[in-house]
Structure formats: C-alpha cells, structure tokens
C-alpha cells in the first residue's frame, strides 16, 4: 500500500492563495489515481480534484474550477493543489487520497472509491 503525507495548509485571507503538497511513498509506481478531498466541520467529505494514472487527465469540482489546479511531479512522487482566490467556504481539512483501480468519470471524485488516505492539512480562509 502507499503512504500519503500532506503539507502546506494554513490561514489566509479571502482572495489569497496556498499550495498544498502530498508526498506519496512506499509502493507507488505512478499508476494510481491521486485526488484531493476536503471536509468542513459538520459536512460530508467532498471531492476537489483528481489526476489520472501517469498524469493522464484531470477533473476539478465545479466549486473550484478556475481557482484550483491539481498537478503532480512524477519524479518527486508529489501531488500538488494550487489554490488561488480562496474563499471562506474553502475552509476545511484537505486530504489527499490514492487508489489503483479504474474509475469511470462519474466516480472520480467519490471518496468511497479511494483506499489510501493521508491525515490531512487544515486550510482556513477568513473574510
């Protein structure tokens, strides 16, 4: 199995930016779906963005399109989430996740599709 360690969270004002990182280690060979999820207090975990195996294709949730961008550095086995123009409603714990199994487009951002999870990094956006 893989291990995932997130970093880069913090507190920013609305309109600011952050870049989250997730180091993927142990048995990772590039063939996994890698995704970012977030969970705000009292809310369900929701998918933010996903990148396909070997970096083929990305998908972003409608709520973050045009503001967030997922990417990865294969050589460093690191997943990124660039978050621009942050809004107070982006406040949440952000998790990276990985899974090796094929996923149809409508399931790419479903938390139940992912077996491996990091412990999360907190993002707080103040107005």
Short mmCIF file of N, CA and C in Angstrom, two decimals:
data_model
loop_
_atom_site.label_atom_id
_atom_site.label_comp_id
_atom_site.label_asym_id
_atom_site.label_seq_id
_atom_site.Cartn_x
_atom_site.Cartn_y
_atom_site.Cartn_z
N UNK A 1 0.82 -1.17 0.00
CA UNK A 1 0.00 0.00 0.00
C UNK A 1 0.87 1.24 0.00
N UNK A 2 0.27 2.39 -0.35
CA UNK A 2 1.01 3.64 -0.37
C UNK A 2 0.76 4.41 0.91
N UNK A 3 1.67 5.33 1.18
CA UNK A 3 1.50 6.26 2.29
C UNK A 3 1.47 7.68 1.73
N UNK A 4 0.65 8.51 2.34
CA UNK A 4 0.41 9.85 1.84
C UNK A 4 0.59 10.84 2.99
N UNK A 5 1.37 11.88 2.76
CA UNK A 5 1.61 12.89 3.78
C UNK A 5 1.39 14.27 3.17
N UNK A 6 0.38 14.98 3.67
CA UNK A 6 0.05 16.31 3.17
C UNK A 6 0.80 17.39 3.96
N UNK A 7 0.97 18.53 3.30
CA UNK A 7 1.52 19.71 3.93
C UNK A 7 1.08 20.94 3.15
N UNK A 8 1.30 22.10 3.72
CA UNK A 8 1.03 23.34 3.01
C UNK A 8 -0.20 24.09 3.44
N UNK A 9 -0.98 23.52 4.34
CA UNK A 9 -2.16 24.22 4.80
C UNK A 9 -1.79 25.43 5.65
N UNK A 10 -2.80 26.24 5.96
CA UNK A 10 -2.55 27.42 6.77
C UNK A 10 -3.76 28.31 6.81
N UNK A 11 -3.57 29.52 7.33
CA UNK A 11 -4.64 30.51 7.44
C UNK A 11 -4.33 31.67 6.51
N UNK A 12 -5.30 32.02 5.67
CA UNK A 12 -5.12 33.13 4.73
C UNK A 12 -6.41 33.94 4.69
N UNK A 13 -6.29 35.14 4.16
CA UNK A 13 -7.48 35.96 3.96
C UNK A 13 -8.11 35.64 2.61
N UNK A 14 -9.38 35.94 2.50
CA UNK A 14 -10.09 35.75 1.24
C UNK A 14 -9.35 36.45 0.12
N UNK A 15 -9.27 35.76 -1.02
CA UNK A 15 -8.53 36.28 -2.16
C UNK A 15 -7.08 35.81 -2.20
N UNK A 16 -6.62 35.21 -1.12
CA UNK A 16 -5.25 34.74 -1.05
C UNK A 16 -5.06 33.40 -1.73
N UNK A 17 -3.87 32.84 -1.56
CA UNK A 17 -3.57 31.57 -2.22
C UNK A 17 -2.72 30.70 -1.30
N UNK A 18 -2.79 29.40 -1.57
CA UNK A 18 -1.97 28.40 -0.90
C UNK A 18 -1.66 27.30 -1.91
N UNK A 19 -0.57 26.59 -1.67
CA UNK A 19 -0.27 25.39 -2.46
C UNK A 19 -0.10 24.23 -1.50
N UNK A 20 -0.96 23.24 -1.65
CA UNK A 20 -0.85 22.03 -0.85
C UNK A 20 0.03 21.02 -1.57
N UNK A 21 0.75 20.24 -0.77
CA UNK A 21 1.59 19.18 -1.31
C UNK A 21 1.22 17.86 -0.63
N UNK A 22 1.43 16.78 -1.35
CA UNK A 22 1.19 15.45 -0.79
C UNK A 22 2.28 14.52 -1.32
N UNK A 23 3.13 14.06 -0.43
CA UNK A 23 4.18 13.13 -0.83
C UNK A 23 3.63 11.72 -0.78
N UNK A 24 3.78 11.02 -1.88
CA UNK A 24 3.29 9.64 -2.00
C UNK A 24 4.49 8.71 -1.92
N UNK A 25 4.45 7.79 -0.96
CA UNK A 25 5.62 6.93 -0.79
C UNK A 25 5.21 5.49 -0.59
N UNK A 26 6.18 4.62 -0.67
CA UNK A 26 6.00 3.19 -0.49
C UNK A 26 5.11 2.57 -1.55
N UNK A 27 5.68 1.83 -2.44
CA UNK A 27 4.96 1.05 -3.45
C UNK A 27 4.19 1.90 -4.45
N UNK A 28 4.56 3.16 -4.59
CA UNK A 28 3.88 3.99 -5.57
C UNK A 28 4.67 3.94 -6.87
N UNK A 29 3.99 3.60 -7.97
CA UNK A 29 4.68 3.49 -9.25
C UNK A 29 4.04 4.36 -10.32
N UNK A 30 3.26 5.32 -9.95
CA UNK A 30 2.67 6.24 -10.92
C UNK A 30 1.35 5.77 -11.48
N UNK A 31 0.92 4.58 -11.15
CA UNK A 31 -0.26 4.01 -11.79
C UNK A 31 -1.55 4.27 -11.02
N UNK A 32 -1.49 5.10 -10.00
CA UNK A 32 -2.65 5.36 -9.16
C UNK A 32 -3.39 6.62 -9.59
N UNK A 33 -4.70 6.61 -9.34
CA UNK A 33 -5.44 7.85 -9.32
C UNK A 33 -5.03 8.59 -8.04
N UNK A 34 -4.76 9.87 -8.15
CA UNK A 34 -4.43 10.70 -6.99
C UNK A 34 -5.42 11.85 -6.93
N UNK A 35 -5.94 12.10 -5.75
CA UNK A 35 -7.02 13.07 -5.64
C UNK A 35 -6.90 13.89 -4.36
N UNK A 36 -7.54 15.05 -4.39
CA UNK A 36 -7.71 15.89 -3.20
C UNK A 36 -9.18 15.91 -2.82
N UNK A 37 -9.41 15.76 -1.53
CA UNK A 37 -10.74 15.88 -0.97
C UNK A 37 -10.70 16.91 0.16
N UNK A 38 -11.86 17.36 0.58
CA UNK A 38 -11.91 18.27 1.72
C UNK A 38 -13.15 17.98 2.54
N UNK A 39 -13.06 18.32 3.81
CA UNK A 39 -14.19 18.12 4.71
C UNK A 39 -14.25 19.27 5.71
N UNK A 40 -15.36 19.99 5.65
CA UNK A 40 -15.60 21.07 6.59
C UNK A 40 -16.36 20.52 7.80
N UNK A 41 -16.28 21.18 8.94
CA UNK A 41 -16.99 20.70 10.13
C UNK A 41 -18.49 20.54 9.87
N UNK A 42 -19.03 19.38 10.21
CA UNK A 42 -20.44 19.14 10.05
C UNK A 42 -20.88 18.80 8.64
N UNK A 43 -19.92 18.69 7.72
CA UNK A 43 -20.26 18.40 6.33
C UNK A 43 -19.60 17.10 5.88
N UNK A 44 -20.13 16.54 4.81
CA UNK A 44 -19.54 15.33 4.25
C UNK A 44 -18.25 15.66 3.51
N UNK A 45 -17.40 14.65 3.41
CA UNK A 45 -16.18 14.81 2.64
C UNK A 45 -16.56 14.94 1.16
N UNK A 46 -15.92 15.89 0.48
CA UNK A 46 -16.24 16.10 -0.93
C UNK A 46 -14.98 16.11 -1.77
N UNK A 47 -15.12 15.66 -3.01
CA UNK A 47 -14.01 15.64 -3.93
C UNK A 47 -13.70 17.03 -4.46
N UNK A 48 -12.42 17.34 -4.55
CA UNK A 48 -11.98 18.65 -5.05
C UNK A 48 -11.37 18.51 -6.44
N UNK A 49 -10.43 17.59 -6.59
CA UNK A 49 -9.76 17.42 -7.88
C UNK A 49 -9.07 16.07 -7.92
N UNK A 50 -8.89 15.55 -9.12
CA UNK A 50 -8.25 14.24 -9.30
C UNK A 50 -7.36 14.30 -10.55
N UNK A 51 -6.29 13.52 -10.50
CA UNK A 51 -5.42 13.36 -11.67
C UNK A 51 -5.28 11.87 -11.93
N UNK A 52 -5.36 11.51 -13.21
CA UNK A 52 -5.39 10.11 -13.55
C UNK A 52 -4.02 9.44 -13.48
N UNK A 53 -3.99 8.12 -13.66
CA UNK A 53 -2.73 7.38 -13.65
C UNK A 53 -1.75 7.95 -14.67
N UNK A 54 -0.50 8.03 -14.26
CA UNK A 54 0.57 8.57 -15.11
C UNK A 54 0.26 9.99 -15.58
N UNK A 55 -0.53 10.71 -14.81
CA UNK A 55 -0.84 12.10 -15.12
C UNK A 55 -1.79 12.30 -16.27
N UNK A 56 -2.47 11.24 -16.67
CA UNK A 56 -3.39 11.36 -17.80
C UNK A 56 -4.73 11.92 -17.34
N UNK A 57 -4.99 13.16 -17.63
CA UNK A 57 -6.29 13.76 -17.39
C UNK A 57 -6.48 14.26 -15.98
N UNK A 58 -7.24 15.34 -15.87
CA UNK A 58 -7.60 15.90 -14.56
C UNK A 58 -9.08 16.23 -14.56
N UNK A 59 -9.62 16.30 -13.35
CA UNK A 59 -11.01 16.71 -13.18
C UNK A 59 -11.08 17.54 -11.91
N UNK A 60 -11.81 18.66 -11.99
CA UNK A 60 -11.97 19.53 -10.84
C UNK A 60 -13.45 19.69 -10.54
N UNK A 61 -13.77 19.78 -9.26
CA UNK A 61 -15.15 20.04 -8.87
C UNK A 61 -15.58 21.41 -9.37
N UNK A 62 -16.87 21.53 -9.68
CA UNK A 62 -17.37 22.80 -10.20
C UNK A 62 -17.08 23.97 -9.25
N UNK A 63 -17.11 23.69 -7.96
CA UNK A 63 -16.93 24.75 -6.96
C UNK A 63 -15.53 25.35 -6.96
N UNK A 64 -14.56 24.66 -7.58
CA UNK A 64 -13.18 25.16 -7.56
C UNK A 64 -12.62 25.41 -8.96
N UNK A 65 -13.40 25.11 -10.00
CA UNK A 65 -12.91 25.30 -11.36
C UNK A 65 -12.51 26.74 -11.59
N UNK A 66 -11.36 26.92 -12.22
CA UNK A 66 -10.86 28.25 -12.48
C UNK A 66 -10.08 28.85 -11.33
N UNK A 67 -10.13 28.22 -10.16
CA UNK A 67 -9.41 28.75 -8.99
C UNK A 67 -8.35 27.77 -8.50
N UNK A 68 -8.64 26.48 -8.54
CA UNK A 68 -7.72 25.45 -8.06
C UNK A 68 -7.18 24.68 -9.25
N UNK A 69 -5.96 24.14 -9.09
CA UNK A 69 -5.38 23.31 -10.13
C UNK A 69 -4.59 22.18 -9.50
N UNK A 70 -4.89 20.95 -9.91
CA UNK A 70 -4.17 19.78 -9.43
C UNK A 70 -3.04 19.47 -10.40
N UNK A 71 -1.92 19.03 -9.86
CA UNK A 71 -0.79 18.62 -10.69
C UNK A 71 0.05 17.65 -9.90
N UNK A 72 0.99 17.01 -10.58
CA UNK A 72 1.91 16.14 -9.85
C UNK A 72 3.28 16.15 -10.50
N UNK A 73 4.27 15.90 -9.69
CA UNK A 73 5.65 15.75 -10.13
C UNK A 73 6.00 14.29 -9.97
N UNK A 74 6.03 13.57 -11.07
CA UNK A 74 6.28 12.13 -11.00
C UNK A 74 7.63 11.80 -10.42
N UNK A 75 8.64 12.59 -10.77
CA UNK A 75 9.98 12.32 -10.28
C UNK A 75 10.05 12.43 -8.76
N UNK A 76 9.27 13.35 -8.21
CA UNK A 76 9.28 13.55 -6.76
C UNK A 76 8.16 12.78 -6.07
N UNK A 77 7.31 12.10 -6.87
CA UNK A 77 6.16 11.39 -6.31
C UNK A 77 5.36 12.31 -5.39
N UNK A 78 5.11 13.51 -5.88
CA UNK A 78 4.41 14.52 -5.08
C UNK A 78 3.22 15.06 -5.85
N UNK A 79 2.09 15.13 -5.16
CA UNK A 79 0.86 15.69 -5.70
C UNK A 79 0.70 17.10 -5.15
N UNK A 80 0.19 18.00 -6.00
CA UNK A 80 0.01 19.39 -5.58
C UNK A 80 -1.44 19.83 -5.80
N UNK A 81 -1.83 20.83 -5.04
CA UNK A 81 -3.09 21.52 -5.28
C UNK A 81 -2.81 23.01 -5.13
N UNK A 82 -2.77 23.71 -6.24
CA UNK A 82 -2.62 25.15 -6.22
C UNK A 82 -3.99 25.77 -6.03
N UNK A 83 -4.15 26.56 -4.98
CA UNK A 83 -5.45 27.14 -4.65
C UNK A 83 -5.33 28.66 -4.70
N UNK A 84 -6.01 29.28 -5.64
CA UNK A 84 -5.99 30.73 -5.81
C UNK A 84 -7.36 31.32 -5.51
N UNK A 85 -7.38 32.61 -5.26
CA UNK A 85 -8.64 33.31 -4.99
C UNK A 85 -9.48 32.55 -3.96
N UNK A 86 -8.87 32.24 -2.85
CA UNK A 86 -9.54 31.44 -1.83
C UNK A 86 -10.73 32.20 -1.23
N UNK A 87 -11.74 31.43 -0.88
CA UNK A 87 -12.97 31.98 -0.31
C UNK A 87 -13.19 31.37 1.08
N UNK A 88 -13.93 32.05 1.94
CA UNK A 88 -14.20 31.47 3.27
C UNK A 88 -14.83 30.07 3.18
N UNK A 89 -15.62 29.81 2.17
CA UNK A 89 -16.24 28.49 2.03
C UNK A 89 -15.25 27.40 1.62
N UNK A 90 -14.02 27.76 1.34
CA UNK A 90 -12.98 26.76 1.08
C UNK A 90 -12.36 26.25 2.38
N UNK A 91 -12.73 26.84 3.50
CA UNK A 91 -12.21 26.40 4.79
C UNK A 91 -12.59 24.95 5.06
N UNK A 92 -11.59 24.12 5.30
CA UNK A 92 -11.82 22.68 5.51
C UNK A 92 -10.49 22.00 5.81
N UNK A 93 -10.60 20.74 6.22
CA UNK A 93 -9.42 19.87 6.26
C UNK A 93 -9.29 19.27 4.86
N UNK A 94 -8.11 19.37 4.31
CA UNK A 94 -7.86 18.85 2.96
C UNK A 94 -7.05 17.57 3.05
N UNK A 95 -7.51 16.55 2.33
CA UNK A 95 -6.89 15.24 2.34
C UNK A 95 -6.46 14.86 0.93
N UNK A 96 -5.32 14.18 0.81
CA UNK A 96 -5.02 13.55 -0.46
C UNK A 96 -5.32 12.06 -0.33
N UNK A 97 -5.63 11.46 -1.46
CA UNK A 97 -6.04 10.07 -1.49
C UNK A 97 -5.51 9.41 -2.76
N UNK A 98 -5.38 8.10 -2.70
CA UNK A 98 -4.85 7.34 -3.83
C UNK A 98 -5.59 6.02 -3.97
N UNK A 99 -5.69 5.57 -5.22
CA UNK A 99 -6.30 4.27 -5.47
C UNK A 99 -5.85 3.76 -6.82
N UNK A 100 -5.62 2.45 -6.94
CA UNK A 100 -5.11 1.91 -8.21
C UNK A 100 -6.18 1.48 -9.20
N UNK A 101 -7.43 1.36 -8.75
CA UNK A 101 -8.45 0.75 -9.60
C UNK A 101 -9.07 1.74 -10.57
N UNK A 102 -9.47 1.20 -11.75
CA UNK A 102 -10.11 2.03 -12.76
C UNK A 102 -11.38 2.68 -12.21
N UNK A 103 -11.60 3.93 -12.63
CA UNK A 103 -12.81 4.63 -12.21
C UNK A 103 -13.46 5.30 -13.41
N UNK A 104 -14.76 5.12 -13.58
CA UNK A 104 -15.47 5.86 -14.62
C UNK A 104 -15.56 7.33 -14.22
N UNK A 105 -15.78 8.20 -15.19
CA UNK A 105 -15.74 9.64 -14.90
C UNK A 105 -16.65 10.09 -13.76
N UNK A 106 -17.82 9.46 -13.62
CA UNK A 106 -18.75 9.93 -12.60
C UNK A 106 -18.36 9.51 -11.19
N UNK A 107 -17.35 8.67 -11.06
CA UNK A 107 -16.92 8.24 -9.73
C UNK A 107 -15.55 8.78 -9.33
N UNK A 108 -14.95 9.58 -10.19
CA UNK A 108 -13.58 10.05 -9.93
C UNK A 108 -13.46 10.85 -8.64
N UNK A 109 -14.50 11.55 -8.24
CA UNK A 109 -14.43 12.39 -7.05
C UNK A 109 -15.30 11.87 -5.91
N UNK A 110 -15.52 10.54 -5.92
CA UNK A 110 -16.28 9.92 -4.83
C UNK A 110 -15.32 9.38 -3.77
N UNK A 111 -15.43 9.84 -2.54
CA UNK A 111 -14.49 9.39 -1.50
C UNK A 111 -14.43 7.87 -1.34
N UNK A 112 -15.56 7.19 -1.53
CA UNK A 112 -15.59 5.74 -1.30
C UNK A 112 -14.75 4.98 -2.32
N UNK A 113 -14.35 5.64 -3.40
CA UNK A 113 -13.55 4.98 -4.43
C UNK A 113 -12.07 4.90 -4.08
N UNK A 114 -11.65 5.51 -2.99
CA UNK A 114 -10.23 5.63 -2.67
C UNK A 114 -9.88 4.86 -1.42
N UNK A 115 -8.85 4.02 -1.52
CA UNK A 115 -8.46 3.15 -0.41
C UNK A 115 -7.45 3.79 0.53
N UNK A 116 -6.59 4.64 0.00
CA UNK A 116 -5.46 5.14 0.79
C UNK A 116 -5.60 6.64 1.00
N UNK A 117 -5.40 7.07 2.26
CA UNK A 117 -5.64 8.45 2.65
C UNK A 117 -4.51 8.98 3.51
N UNK A 118 -4.24 10.28 3.34
CA UNK A 118 -3.37 10.96 4.27
C UNK A 118 -4.16 11.43 5.48
N UNK A 119 -3.48 12.09 6.40
CA UNK A 119 -4.13 12.54 7.63
C UNK A 119 -4.70 13.94 7.52
N UNK A 120 -4.37 14.64 6.46
CA UNK A 120 -5.00 15.93 6.21
C UNK A 120 -4.16 17.11 6.63
N UNK A 121 -4.49 18.26 6.02
CA UNK A 121 -3.88 19.53 6.37
C UNK A 121 -4.98 20.59 6.37
N UNK A 122 -4.99 21.43 7.39
CA UNK A 122 -6.09 22.38 7.59
C UNK A 122 -5.88 23.63 6.76
N UNK A 123 -6.94 24.05 6.10
CA UNK A 123 -6.96 25.32 5.37
C UNK A 123 -8.07 26.18 5.97
N UNK A 124 -7.72 27.38 6.39
CA UNK A 124 -8.69 28.31 6.96
C UNK A 124 -8.62 29.63 6.20
N UNK A 125 -9.77 30.06 5.69
CA UNK A 125 -9.84 31.29 4.91
C UNK A 125 -10.77 32.26 5.64
N UNK A 126 -10.24 33.40 5.99
CA UNK A 126 -11.03 34.41 6.71
C UNK A 126 -11.49 35.50 5.75
N UNK A 127 -12.64 36.06 6.08
CA UNK A 127 -13.22 37.11 5.21
C UNK A 127 -12.71 38.48 5.58
#
